[in-house]
Coordinates of C-alpha atoms in Angstrom, one line a residue:
M1242 CA -19.9 18.9 -15.2
V1243 CA -18.3 18.2 -11.7
P1244 CA -19.9 19.5 -8.9
L1245 CA -18.0 21.8 -6.9
I1246 CA -18.9 20.7 -3.6
S1247 CA -18.2 16.8 -2.1
F1248 CA -19.7 14.4 0.1
E1249 CA -17.6 13.8 3.2
I1250 CA -16.2 11.0 4.0
M1251 CA -17.9 9.3 7.2
T1252 CA -15.5 9.2 10.1
Q1253 CA -14.5 5.6 11.1
A1254 CA -13.7 4.7 14.8
H1255 CA -10.2 3.5 13.8
S1256 CA -7.5 4.6 12.0
F1257 CA -6.3 0.9 10.8
H1258 CA -8.0 -1.9 9.3
I1259 CA -7.3 -6.0 9.2
P1260 CA -7.0 -6.9 5.7
V1261 CA -8.1 -10.3 4.3
M1262 CA -5.4 -12.9 5.3
G1263 CA -5.4 -16.3 3.5
I1264 CA -8.7 -18.2 3.5
G1265 CA -9.8 -18.6 6.6
F1266 CA -7.8 -16.8 8.9
T1267 CA -10.1 -13.8 8.8
V1268 CA -13.0 -15.8 7.8
D1269 CA -14.9 -15.0 10.9
T1270 CA -13.0 -11.9 12.2
P1271 CA -15.8 -9.6 11.9
L1272 CA -17.6 -11.6 14.4
K1273 CA -14.6 -10.7 17.0
V1274 CA -13.6 -7.3 16.3
A1275 CA -16.6 -5.6 14.4
Q1276 CA -18.6 -4.7 17.8
Y1277 CA -15.4 -2.5 18.6
G1278 CA -15.6 -0.4 15.5
I1279 CA -12.6 -2.3 13.7
D1280 CA -13.1 -2.9 9.7
S1281 CA -11.9 -6.6 8.7
V1282 CA -12.1 -8.6 5.2
I1283 CA -13.6 -12.2 4.8
S1284 CA -12.2 -13.8 1.7
L1285 CA -15.0 -15.6 -0.7
V1286 CA -12.7 -18.3 -2.2
D1287 CA -13.9 -21.3 -0.1
D1288 CA -17.8 -21.5 0.0
I1289 CA -17.3 -25.2 1.2
L1290 CA -15.5 -23.8 4.3
L1291 CA -18.1 -21.1 4.7
E1292 CA -21.0 -23.8 4.6
K1293 CA -19.5 -25.8 7.4
L1294 CA -18.5 -22.8 9.4
R1295 CA -22.0 -21.6 9.1
K1296 CA -23.3 -24.9 10.3
M1297 CA -21.3 -24.8 13.5
Y1298 CA -22.2 -21.0 14.2
C1299 CA -25.8 -21.8 13.9
E1300 CA -25.4 -24.8 16.3
L1301 CA -23.4 -22.6 18.7
Y1302 CA -26.0 -19.4 18.7
E1303 CA -29.1 -22.2 18.0
L1304 CA -30.1 -20.7 15.1
P1305 CA -32.0 -22.5 12.3
Y1306 CA -29.8 -24.1 9.7
K1307 CA -30.5 -25.9 6.4
E1308 CA -27.5 -27.2 4.5
I1309 CA -27.1 -25.7 0.8
T1310 CA -25.5 -28.9 -0.8
D1311 CA -23.9 -28.7 -4.1
K1312 CA -27.0 -30.3 -5.7
I1313 CA -28.8 -27.0 -5.3
E1314 CA -28.7 -24.7 -8.6
D1315 CA -26.2 -21.8 -7.8
F1316 CA -25.3 -23.4 -4.5
R1317 CA -21.7 -21.3 -4.3
A1318 CA -23.6 -17.7 -4.4
K1319 CA -26.3 -19.0 -2.2
R1320 CA -23.7 -20.4 0.4
I1321 CA -21.9 -17.0 0.3
T1322 CA -25.1 -15.3 0.9
S1323 CA -26.1 -17.1 3.8
Y1324 CA -22.7 -17.2 5.5
L1325 CA -22.4 -13.4 5.1
N1326 CA -26.0 -12.6 6.2
M1327 CA -25.4 -14.8 9.3
I1328 CA -22.2 -13.1 10.5
N1329 CA -24.1 -9.7 9.5
S1330 CA -26.9 -10.6 11.7
L1331 CA -24.6 -11.8 14.7
T1332 CA -22.0 -9.2 14.6
E1333 CA -25.2 -6.5 14.9
S1334 CA -27.0 -8.6 17.5
K1335 CA -23.2 -8.5 19.6
F1336 CA -23.2 -4.6 18.7
E1337 CA -26.7 -4.2 20.0
E1338 CA -26.1 -6.1 23.2
L1339 CA -22.8 -3.9 23.9
K1340 CA -24.9 -0.6 23.6
N1341 CA -27.9 -1.9 25.2
T1342 CA -26.2 -3.3 28.4
A1343 CA -23.8 -0.6 28.7
L1344 CA -26.3 1.0 31.4
N1345 CA -25.6 -2.0 33.5
K1346 CA -22.2 -3.2 32.3
S1347 CA -20.2 0.0 31.3
L1348 CA -17.1 -2.1 31.1
E1349 CA -17.8 -3.1 27.4
V1350 CA -18.4 0.3 26.2
K1351 CA -15.0 1.6 28.1
E1352 CA -13.4 -1.2 26.5
Y1353 CA -14.7 0.0 23.0
L1354 CA -13.6 3.7 23.5
N1355 CA -9.9 2.5 25.3
M1356 CA -9.1 1.0 22.3
L1357 CA -9.8 4.2 20.0
P1358 CA -6.8 6.7 19.4
D1359 CA -6.0 9.0 21.9
G1360 CA -7.3 12.3 21.3
T1361 CA -10.2 11.5 19.1
S1362 CA -13.5 13.5 19.3
I1363 CA -15.6 10.5 20.7
K1364 CA -13.4 9.6 23.4
R1365 CA -13.2 13.4 24.4
E1366 CA -16.7 13.5 24.3
F1367 CA -17.2 10.6 26.4
K1368 CA -14.6 11.9 29.0
N1369 CA -16.2 15.3 29.4
L1370 CA -19.9 13.4 29.6
T1371 CA -18.8 11.3 32.3
D1372 CA -16.4 14.1 34.1
K1373 CA -19.3 16.6 34.4
Y1374 CA -22.2 14.4 35.6
F1375 CA -23.5 10.9 34.7
N1376 CA -27.0 11.1 33.7
I1377 CA -27.9 7.5 32.9
N1378 CA -30.6 8.1 30.0
E1379 CA -28.1 10.8 28.6
A1380 CA -24.8 8.6 28.4
G1381 CA -27.0 5.8 26.8
D1382 CA -28.2 7.9 24.2
W1383 CA -24.8 9.3 23.6
I1384 CA -23.7 5.9 23.5
K1385 CA -26.1 4.7 20.8
D1386 CA -25.5 8.0 18.8
N1387 CA -21.6 7.9 18.6
L1388 CA -20.7 4.1 18.8
S1389 CA -20.3 2.8 15.4
L1390 CA -20.0 -1.0 13.9
G1391 CA -17.1 -2.0 12.1
S1392 CA -17.6 -2.8 8.3
I1393 CA -17.6 -6.6 7.4
D1394 CA -15.9 -6.1 4.0
V1395 CA -15.2 -9.3 1.6
N1396 CA -12.5 -10.1 -0.9
I1397 CA -12.5 -11.8 -4.3
M1398 CA -9.2 -12.2 -6.3
T1399 CA -10.2 -11.7 -9.7
K1400 CA -7.7 -14.4 -11.0
V1401 CA -9.5 -17.2 -9.0
D1402 CA -12.4 -17.3 -11.5
K1403 CA -12.7 -21.0 -12.5
V1404 CA -15.3 -22.1 -14.8
N1405 CA -17.7 -24.8 -13.5
Y1406 CA -19.7 -27.6 -14.7
S1407 CA -23.2 -29.3 -14.6
K1408 CA -23.5 -32.7 -15.6
G1409 CA -20.2 -32.3 -17.7
E1410 CA -21.8 -29.4 -19.4
K1411 CA -20.2 -25.9 -19.1
L1412 CA -22.1 -23.6 -17.3
P1413 CA -22.5 -19.8 -18.3
T1414 CA -19.9 -17.6 -17.2
A1415 CA -22.1 -15.8 -14.5
Y1416 CA -21.3 -19.7 -13.0
N1417 CA -17.5 -18.8 -12.5
D1418 CA -16.1 -19.1 -9.5
A1419 CA -15.7 -15.1 -8.8
H1420 CA -18.7 -14.5 -10.8
A1421 CA -20.8 -16.5 -8.3
A1422 CA -18.8 -14.8 -5.2
L1423 CA -19.6 -11.5 -6.5
R1424 CA -23.4 -12.4 -6.7
G1425 CA -23.2 -14.1 -3.5
F1426 CA -22.2 -10.9 -1.8
A1427 CA -24.3 -8.5 -3.8
E1428 CA -27.5 -10.4 -3.0
S1429 CA -26.5 -10.4 0.7
D1430 CA -27.9 -7.8 3.4
L1431 CA -24.7 -6.3 4.0
Q1432 CA -23.8 -2.8 3.6
S1433 CA -19.8 -2.8 3.2
S1434 CA -17.2 -3.0 0.7
I1435 CA -16.3 -5.6 -1.9
I1436 CA -12.3 -5.6 -2.3
L1437 CA -11.1 -6.8 -5.6
S1438 CA -7.8 -7.8 -5.8
A1439 CA -5.2 -9.6 -8.1
G1440 CA -5.5 -7.5 -11.2
M1441 CA -8.1 -5.9 -13.4
S1442 CA -10.8 -8.3 -14.9
P1443 CA -12.8 -6.5 -17.5
R1444 CA -15.5 -9.2 -17.4
L1445 CA -15.9 -9.5 -13.7
Y1446 CA -16.0 -5.7 -13.5
G1447 CA -18.8 -5.8 -16.4
Y1448 CA -20.8 -8.1 -14.3
I1449 CA -21.3 -5.8 -11.2
E1450 CA -23.1 -3.5 -13.4
Q1451 CA -26.2 -6.0 -13.0
F1452 CA -26.5 -5.5 -8.9
E1453 CA -28.4 -2.6 -8.2
D1454 CA -26.7 -1.9 -4.8
F1455 CA -23.3 -0.9 -6.5
Y1456 CA -24.8 2.3 -7.8
P1457 CA -24.7 5.6 -6.0
E1458 CA -28.1 6.9 -4.7
E1459 CA -28.6 10.5 -5.0
N1460 CA -27.5 11.6 -1.5
G1461 CA -24.2 9.9 -2.0
D1462 CA -25.0 6.5 -0.5
I1463 CA -23.9 3.4 -2.1
N1464 CA -25.1 0.2 -0.3
K1465 CA -21.9 -1.9 -1.7
K1466 CA -18.9 -0.2 -2.3
I1467 CA -16.1 -1.2 -4.5
V1468 CA -12.2 -1.1 -3.4
L1469 CA -9.5 -2.2 -5.6
K1470 CA -6.1 -3.2 -4.4
V1471 CA -3.6 -1.6 -6.5
S1472 CA -0.1 -1.3 -6.4
D1473 CA 0.6 2.3 -8.5
F1474 CA -1.2 5.3 -9.6
R1475 CA -1.2 4.4 -13.6
S1476 CA -3.5 0.8 -12.4
A1477 CA -5.8 2.9 -10.3
F1478 CA -6.2 5.5 -13.2
I1479 CA -7.2 3.0 -15.6
Q1480 CA -9.4 0.7 -13.4
G1481 CA -11.1 3.6 -11.8
K1482 CA -12.2 5.1 -15.4
F1483 CA -13.2 1.8 -16.9
L1484 CA -15.6 1.3 -13.7
A1485 CA -16.8 4.7 -13.9
K1486 CA -17.6 4.1 -17.6
K1487 CA -19.9 1.5 -16.4
G1488 CA -21.7 3.8 -13.7
L1489 CA -20.0 2.3 -10.8
W1490 CA -17.3 4.3 -8.6
V1491 CA -14.3 3.0 -6.9
S1492 CA -14.6 4.3 -3.1
E1493 CA -11.3 3.3 -2.3
Y1494 CA -7.9 2.4 -3.6
R1495 CA -6.0 0.0 -1.4
I1496 CA -2.3 0.4 -2.2
E1497 CA -0.5 -2.5 -1.5
S1498 CA 3.4 -2.9 -1.1
G1499 CA 4.4 -4.9 -3.9
L1500 CA 6.9 -7.2 -1.8
N1501 CA 6.2 -6.5 1.8
C1502 CA 2.8 -7.9 2.3
G1503 CA 1.7 -11.2 3.2
G1504 CA -0.1 -13.8 0.7
H1505 CA 0.5 -13.3 -3.0
A1506 CA 3.1 -10.8 -3.9
F1507 CA 2.5 -8.6 -7.2
A1508 CA 5.9 -6.9 -7.7
T1509 CA 6.1 -3.9 -9.2
D1510 CA 8.8 -3.0 -11.9
G1511 CA 10.8 -1.3 -8.9
F1512 CA 8.3 1.1 -7.8
L1513 CA 8.7 1.5 -4.3
L1514 CA 5.8 2.2 -1.6
G1515 CA 6.7 5.9 -0.5
P1516 CA 7.0 7.2 -4.1
V1517 CA 3.8 5.5 -5.0
L1518 CA 1.8 6.7 -2.0
E1519 CA 3.6 10.4 -2.9
E1520 CA 1.8 10.0 -6.5
F1521 CA -1.5 9.3 -4.9
K1522 CA -1.2 12.2 -2.5
E1523 CA -0.5 14.6 -5.5
K1524 CA -2.9 13.5 -7.9
R1525 CA -5.8 12.7 -5.6
N1526 CA -7.8 15.5 -6.8
E1527 CA -7.0 14.6 -10.3
L1528 CA -8.2 10.8 -9.9
I1529 CA -11.3 12.0 -8.6
E1530 CA -12.3 14.7 -10.7
S1531 CA -11.3 12.8 -13.9
T1532 CA -13.3 9.5 -12.8
Y1533 CA -16.2 11.2 -11.4
G1534 CA -17.0 13.4 -14.7
V1535 CA -16.9 9.8 -16.8
L1536 CA -19.3 8.4 -13.7
V1537 CA -21.6 11.3 -14.3
Q1538 CA -21.8 10.7 -18.1
S1539 CA -22.6 6.8 -17.6
L1540 CA -25.3 7.7 -15.2
E1541 CA -27.1 9.8 -17.3
S1542 CA -26.9 7.8 -20.2
K1543 CA -28.3 4.7 -17.9
K1544 CA -31.1 7.3 -16.9
R1545 CA -30.0 6.9 -13.0
H1546 CA -29.5 8.9 -10.1
I1547 CA -26.7 11.8 -10.6
P1548 CA -25.2 12.1 -6.9
K1549 CA -25.9 15.9 -5.6
A1550 CA -22.0 16.2 -5.0
V1551 CA -18.5 14.4 -5.9
L1552 CA -18.3 11.2 -4.0
P1553 CA -16.1 10.4 -1.5
L1554 CA -12.7 8.5 -2.3
K1555 CA -10.5 7.1 0.4
I1556 CA -6.9 6.2 0.2
T1557 CA -5.3 3.7 2.6
A1558 CA -2.1 1.4 2.2
Q1559 CA -0.9 -1.8 3.6
G1560 CA 2.5 -3.6 3.9
G1561 CA 4.9 -4.2 6.4
V1562 CA 3.8 -1.4 8.9
G1563 CA 4.9 -2.2 12.3
T1564 CA 5.3 0.4 14.7
A1565 CA 3.0 3.5 15.8
E1566 CA 5.4 5.9 14.4
E1567 CA 5.2 4.3 10.9
H1568 CA 1.3 4.1 11.3
Q1569 CA 1.1 7.9 12.0
F1570 CA 3.8 9.2 9.6
L1571 CA 1.9 7.2 6.7
I1572 CA -1.4 8.8 7.6
D1573 CA 0.0 12.3 8.4
N1574 CA 2.6 12.4 5.4
F1575 CA 0.5 10.6 2.8
E1576 CA -2.8 12.0 4.1
L1577 CA -4.1 8.4 4.4
D1578 CA -7.2 7.3 5.5
S1579 CA -6.5 4.0 7.1
V1580 CA -3.7 1.8 7.3
G1581 CA -3.8 -2.1 7.0
W1582 CA -2.3 -4.2 9.9
G1583 CA -2.4 -7.9 8.5
T1584 CA 0.5 -10.0 9.7
P1585 CA 0.9 -9.2 13.3
F1586 CA -2.7 -10.1 13.7
L1587 CA -2.0 -13.3 13.0
L1588 CA -0.8 -13.7 16.9
V1589 CA -4.2 -12.1 18.1
P1590 CA -6.4 -15.4 18.7
E1591 CA -9.0 -12.4 19.8
A1592 CA -9.2 -11.4 15.9
T1593 CA -7.8 -14.0 13.8
T1594 CA -8.5 -17.8 13.6
V1595 CA -5.0 -19.7 13.5
D1596 CA -4.3 -23.5 15.1
N1597 CA -2.0 -23.7 17.9
P1598 CA 0.8 -25.5 15.9
T1599 CA 1.0 -22.6 13.1
L1600 CA 0.9 -20.0 16.0
E1601 CA 4.1 -21.7 17.7
K1602 CA 5.9 -21.7 14.5
L1603 CA 4.7 -17.8 13.8
I1604 CA 5.8 -16.7 17.0
G1605 CA 9.4 -18.5 16.7
A1606 CA 9.9 -17.4 13.2
K1607 CA 13.1 -15.5 12.3
E1608 CA 13.7 -13.2 9.1
E1609 CA 15.2 -16.6 7.4
D1610 CA 12.1 -18.5 8.0
L1611 CA 9.9 -16.0 6.0
Y1612 CA 10.5 -16.3 2.3
L1613 CA 9.3 -15.6 -1.1
S1614 CA 8.3 -18.9 -2.4
N1615 CA 6.8 -20.4 -5.8
I1616 CA 4.2 -22.6 -4.2
S1617 CA 1.1 -20.8 -5.4
P1618 CA -0.4 -22.3 -8.2
L1619 CA -1.6 -19.1 -9.6
G1620 CA 2.4 -18.5 -10.7
V1621 CA 2.6 -15.4 -8.2
P1622 CA 5.3 -15.3 -5.7
F1623 CA 4.0 -16.0 -2.6
N1624 CA 5.2 -15.2 1.3
T1625 CA 5.3 -18.1 3.1
L1626 CA 6.8 -19.8 6.5
R1627 CA 9.4 -22.4 6.4
G1628 CA 8.2 -25.9 7.8
N1629 CA 4.4 -25.1 7.7
T1630 CA 2.6 -28.3 8.2
K1631 CA 1.0 -28.2 4.3
D1632 CA 4.4 -28.1 3.1
V1633 CA 5.8 -31.3 5.4
E1634 CA 2.7 -32.8 3.8
K1635 CA 3.9 -32.2 0.4
E1636 CA 7.4 -33.2 0.9
A1637 CA 5.9 -36.6 2.1
L1638 CA 4.2 -37.2 -0.8
I1639 CA 7.1 -36.1 -3.2
N1640 CA 9.3 -38.8 -0.9
K1641 CA 6.7 -41.4 -1.4
G1642 CA 7.0 -41.0 -5.5
R1643 CA 3.4 -39.5 -5.5
P1644 CA 3.5 -35.6 -5.6
G1645 CA 0.6 -33.3 -6.2
S1646 CA -2.4 -32.9 -4.1
S1647 CA -5.9 -34.8 -4.5
C1648 CA -7.2 -31.3 -5.2
P1649 CA -10.4 -32.0 -2.9
R1650 CA -11.5 -27.9 -3.8
K1651 CA -10.1 -27.3 -7.0
F1652 CA -10.8 -23.5 -6.5
V1653 CA -7.4 -22.8 -8.7
S1654 CA -8.2 -25.4 -11.6
L1655 CA -6.9 -22.9 -14.3
N1656 CA -4.6 -25.0 -16.5
N1657 CA -5.4 -26.9 -19.7
E1658 CA -2.1 -28.0 -21.0
F1659 CA -2.9 -31.6 -20.9
T1660 CA -6.7 -31.7 -20.3
E1661 CA -10.1 -30.8 -22.0
K1662 CA -11.3 -29.7 -18.5
D1663 CA -9.1 -27.3 -16.7
I1664 CA -7.2 -28.8 -13.8
C1665 CA -4.7 -27.2 -11.0
V1666 CA -0.9 -27.3 -11.5
A1667 CA -0.7 -28.6 -7.7
S1668 CA -2.9 -31.5 -8.3
R1669 CA -1.6 -35.1 -8.5
Q1670 CA -3.2 -35.2 -11.9
Y1671 CA -1.3 -32.4 -13.4
Q1672 CA 2.3 -33.2 -11.7
H1673 CA 2.0 -36.8 -13.3
L1674 CA 1.3 -35.8 -16.7
K1675 CA 3.9 -32.8 -16.4
L1676 CA 6.7 -35.1 -14.8
K1677 CA 6.1 -37.6 -17.5
Q1678 CA 6.7 -34.9 -20.1
L1679 CA 9.6 -33.7 -18.6
D1680 CA 11.1 -37.4 -18.5
G1681 CA 10.6 -37.7 -22.2
Q1682 CA 12.8 -34.6 -22.9
G1683 CA 16.2 -36.3 -22.1
L1684 CA 17.5 -33.3 -20.1
P1685 CA 20.9 -33.3 -18.4
E1686 CA 20.6 -34.3 -14.6
K1687 CA 21.2 -30.6 -13.1
E1688 CA 18.4 -29.2 -15.5
H1689 CA 16.2 -32.3 -15.2
Q1690 CA 16.4 -32.0 -11.2
K1691 CA 15.7 -27.9 -11.6
Q1692 CA 12.5 -28.5 -13.4
F1693 CA 11.5 -31.4 -11.3
K1694 CA 11.7 -29.1 -8.2
K1695 CA 9.5 -26.3 -10.2
I1696 CA 6.9 -28.8 -11.2
V1697 CA 6.4 -30.3 -7.6
D1698 CA 7.0 -27.0 -5.5
K1699 CA 3.3 -26.2 -6.4
S1700 CA 1.3 -26.6 -3.0
C1701 CA -2.5 -27.2 -2.6
I1702 CA -2.8 -23.6 -0.7
C1703 CA -6.5 -23.3 -1.5
V1704 CA -7.1 -26.4 1.1
G1705 CA -4.3 -25.2 3.1
L1706 CA -5.2 -21.7 3.8
G1707 CA -8.6 -22.5 5.0
T1708 CA -7.7 -25.8 7.1
S1709 CA -6.7 -23.5 10.0
A1710 CA -9.9 -22.4 10.6
L1711 CA -11.9 -26.1 10.8
L1712 CA -8.8 -27.3 13.1
V1713 CA -9.7 -24.5 15.7
H1714 CA -13.3 -24.8 15.3
N1715 CA -13.1 -28.9 15.8
I1716 CA -14.6 -29.2 12.5
D1717 CA -13.7 -32.6 10.7
T1718 CA -10.6 -32.3 8.2
K1719 CA -11.4 -35.9 6.8
V1720 CA -11.5 -34.5 3.0
E1721 CA -9.1 -31.5 3.7
G1722 CA -6.4 -33.3 5.8
T1723 CA -4.5 -31.4 8.7
G1724 CA -1.8 -29.6 6.6
V1725 CA -2.1 -25.8 7.1
S1726 CA -0.8 -23.1 4.6
V1727 CA 0.1 -19.9 6.3
C1728 CA 1.4 -16.7 4.5
P1729 CA 2.9 -14.0 6.8
G1730 CA 4.7 -10.9 5.1
P1731 CA 8.4 -10.4 6.3
N1732 CA 7.1 -8.4 9.3
M1733 CA 6.0 -11.3 11.1
A1734 CA 10.0 -12.0 12.4
Y1735 CA 9.3 -8.9 14.5
F1736 CA 6.6 -9.9 16.5
S1737 CA 7.3 -13.0 18.9
K1738 CA 4.5 -13.4 21.2
L1739 CA 0.6 -13.6 21.4
M1740 CA -1.2 -10.5 21.8
S1741 CA -4.5 -9.5 23.2
L1742 CA -6.5 -7.2 21.1
N1743 CA -6.4 -4.2 23.4
E1744 CA -2.4 -5.0 23.4
I1745 CA -2.1 -4.6 19.5
T1746 CA -4.5 -1.7 19.1
D1747 CA -2.1 -0.2 22.2
H1748 CA 0.8 -1.1 19.9
I1749 CA -0.8 0.6 17.1
Y1750 CA -1.7 3.9 18.6
G1751 CA 1.5 4.0 20.6
R1752 CA 0.5 3.5 23.9
A1753 CA 2.5 0.3 24.2
N1754 CA 5.4 -1.5 22.5
V1755 CA 5.2 -5.3 21.6
I1756 CA 8.2 -5.3 19.7
S1757 CA 11.3 -6.4 21.8
R1758 CA 14.0 -6.0 18.9
D1759 CA 15.7 -3.0 18.6
N1760 CA 17.1 -3.7 15.3
R1761 CA 13.9 -3.8 13.1
P1762 CA 14.4 -2.0 9.9
N1763 CA 11.9 0.8 8.8
M1764 CA 9.3 -0.7 7.0
F1765 CA 10.2 1.0 4.0
V1766 CA 14.0 0.3 4.1
K1767 CA 12.7 -3.6 4.6
E1768 CA 10.7 -3.3 1.2
L1769 CA 13.6 -2.0 -0.5
T1770 CA 16.1 -4.9 0.7
I1771 CA 13.3 -7.3 0.0
Y1772 CA 13.2 -5.6 -3.8
I1773 CA 17.0 -6.0 -4.1
D1774 CA 16.9 -9.7 -3.2
Y1775 CA 13.9 -10.0 -6.0
L1776 CA 16.0 -8.0 -8.6
K1777 CA 19.3 -10.7 -7.8
N1778 CA 16.9 -13.4 -8.4
K1779 CA 15.5 -11.8 -11.9
I1780 CA 19.1 -11.3 -12.6
E1781 CA 20.2 -15.0 -12.0
E1782 CA 17.2 -16.2 -14.4
A1783 CA 18.2 -14.4 -17.3
K1784 CA 22.5 -15.4 -17.0
D1785 CA 22.2 -18.1 -19.6
S1786 CA 20.4 -16.2 -22.3
I1787 CA 19.9 -12.6 -21.5
N1788 CA 17.9 -10.9 -24.2
K1789 CA 16.7 -7.0 -25.0
K1790 CA 13.5 -7.1 -23.1
Q1791 CA 15.0 -8.7 -20.3
E1792 CA 18.0 -6.1 -20.3
N1793 CA 15.3 -3.3 -20.3
Y1794 CA 13.5 -4.6 -17.5
L1795 CA 16.3 -5.1 -15.2
T1796 CA 18.2 -1.8 -16.5
T1797 CA 14.4 0.1 -15.7
F1798 CA 14.1 -2.1 -12.4
V1799 CA 17.5 -0.4 -11.4
K1800 CA 16.7 2.6 -12.3
N1801 CA 13.3 2.6 -10.2
L1802 CA 14.8 1.5 -6.9
N1803 CA 17.6 4.3 -7.5
E1804 CA 15.1 6.7 -7.6
G1805 CA 12.9 5.4 -4.7
I1806 CA 16.1 5.8 -2.5
A1807 CA 16.7 9.1 -3.6
Y1808 CA 13.2 9.8 -2.7
Y1809 CA 13.5 8.5 0.7
E1810 CA 16.7 10.7 1.5
S1811 CA 14.8 13.5 0.7
L1812 CA 11.7 12.2 2.8
F1813 CA 13.6 11.5 6.0
S1814 CA 16.0 14.5 5.6
A1815 CA 12.9 16.9 5.7
S1816 CA 11.2 14.8 8.4
T1817 CA 12.6 16.5 11.6
E1818 CA 10.1 15.3 14.2
T1819 CA 9.8 11.6 13.2
F1820 CA 12.2 8.8 12.9
K1821 CA 14.7 10.8 15.0
E1822 CA 15.8 7.5 17.0
T1823 CA 16.0 5.4 13.7
K1824 CA 17.3 7.9 11.2
S1825 CA 20.8 7.4 11.3
M1826 CA 20.5 3.7 10.8
I1827 CA 17.7 4.2 8.0
F1828 CA 20.5 6.5 6.0
G1829 CA 23.1 3.7 6.6
D1830 CA 20.8 1.1 4.9
L1831 CA 19.7 3.3 2.1
N1832 CA 23.5 4.1 1.4
S1833 CA 24.2 0.3 1.9
S1834 CA 21.2 -0.4 -0.6
R1835 CA 22.5 2.0 -3.1
K1836 CA 25.9 0.4 -3.1
K1837 CA 24.3 -3.1 -3.7
L1838 CA 22.2 -1.7 -6.6
Q1839 CA 25.5 -0.2 -8.6
L1840 CA 27.1 -3.8 -8.2
L1841 CA 23.8 -5.5 -10.0
H1842 CA 23.8 -2.7 -12.4
A1843 CA 27.3 -3.4 -13.2
E1844 CA 26.5 -7.3 -13.4
I1845 CA 23.7 -6.4 -15.7
G1846 CA 26.3 -4.7 -18.0
E1847 CA 28.6 -7.7 -18.1
L1848 CA 25.8 -10.0 -18.9
V1849 CA 24.7 -7.8 -21.8
A1850 CA 28.3 -7.6 -23.1
K1851 CA 29.0 -11.3 -22.7
Y1852 CA 25.5 -12.1 -24.5
K1853 CA 26.5 -9.7 -27.4
M1854 CA 30.0 -11.0 -27.7
N1855 CA 28.7 -14.7 -28.1
N1856 CA 26.0 -13.9 -30.5

């Protein structure tokens, strides 16, 4: 029986969060922004990078450091735990210093409060306190009671779960990469969230059961919360129930635009962000009640504490948001708890860790420089920037006749096509074997070149996405090289200067505007146009031999996009106070997109008719 009352969600300082970006770009972001109440996310892919940074920070802050070498048992989990504990300790120290020195140095507290959204209760209370009188002791007590530390969250890509070996023997599943990373977080001092992305992993989800901190206490507290990145309601419903059956509560569903985010792009079948958010809004209570009922049954069977009320659930979203108007519209219209701002923060050195040459490339990036590539060894479309130094490095090796990476990290060694032990498709070893196989197929030159490009296009992003952090902190890159992969979303084209933390927060909350261009498309329209381009590519792929399955996929895709356009037309027509200045442009873009879809639908019909006639 679901209790009628529910725990309240603790009010957070900000209505935005900084999602994980790459492997190294947000690896130490909490140390820069958490003291201002801003939540951010650390990637747990690269334990070698974390260990190098821990050594550097221990020297910088004069902390004791003992190296965790790869000769130590369970070194990956231990490195992750040690790094997270260090970041947690340093961040808490900075926060305490901010609060304790506030009496003598009020600038830090003012900076904290100035960044908050206007109209928040904490901002009003502080103004009232200082307007009436300034009792130093009372102000100090108020500051300690009301300022909150941003959450130090972590991310695991469930697909990156490589099997590991010791002395040639395969280790148990618990030592797989994602499992070890999960254990590293579980055994850390953090009270925060683990964000699981890249799809459902029953084996990894089952492993969470082993750790006490993920279970709810009677008062509703959960020391380590579970957050799922999802792109549709059905996925959230299935995964939420799966975990609830194990006695585990999903505290947040982080809805990500399929194609309008940075990094890997997990495209839907044409389901657009707006309609997806609408479904979450309409079915939020259904999601809570159905999963909570399952959770209670599981906790009872495990003889665990049953929370006294329904546990809180956050719904957040990210992907392509770029203006204060869009930010507030997402929160107000879809009742979101927070909005993720990723790509623009790559241009904020006070928040992220990006090397200067890459920053210059990002500042100058135009729409045509930001594209959806096939370079990821995971076989998932990947947002990237033309001319990034890792791609330049890759092309030089291809031109030398030695394509492929030396694969120093091996985090994405997931292919066993040619070898007993898994290797990475971006590695020199794999590409040599695959190209040898290709040469033996005797394909026509045009087809041979097409297949050749597919093979050598794969890039060593598990190194490239972390190298920037080494370069910024002047850490040796002899093993990794200096090539940097970068993964901005399409939104980067509209941000063209370095920003301070104050400037970007002022932009998010509408106190300033850092976008100089007046022709930036609305975030929903931008996602739609990217999906139409994606559909064009899928039609092109099916041209030679379209089958019934492809026909169904393509026609369903068109149908979903058309329904999305109709939804947006209704949404923007009903919205009288928002997007006033851009509404005519939005409707023009939607109409143009509908016409493009009509032509693509006709093209699919012609392909099907041609295929049937020839067969």
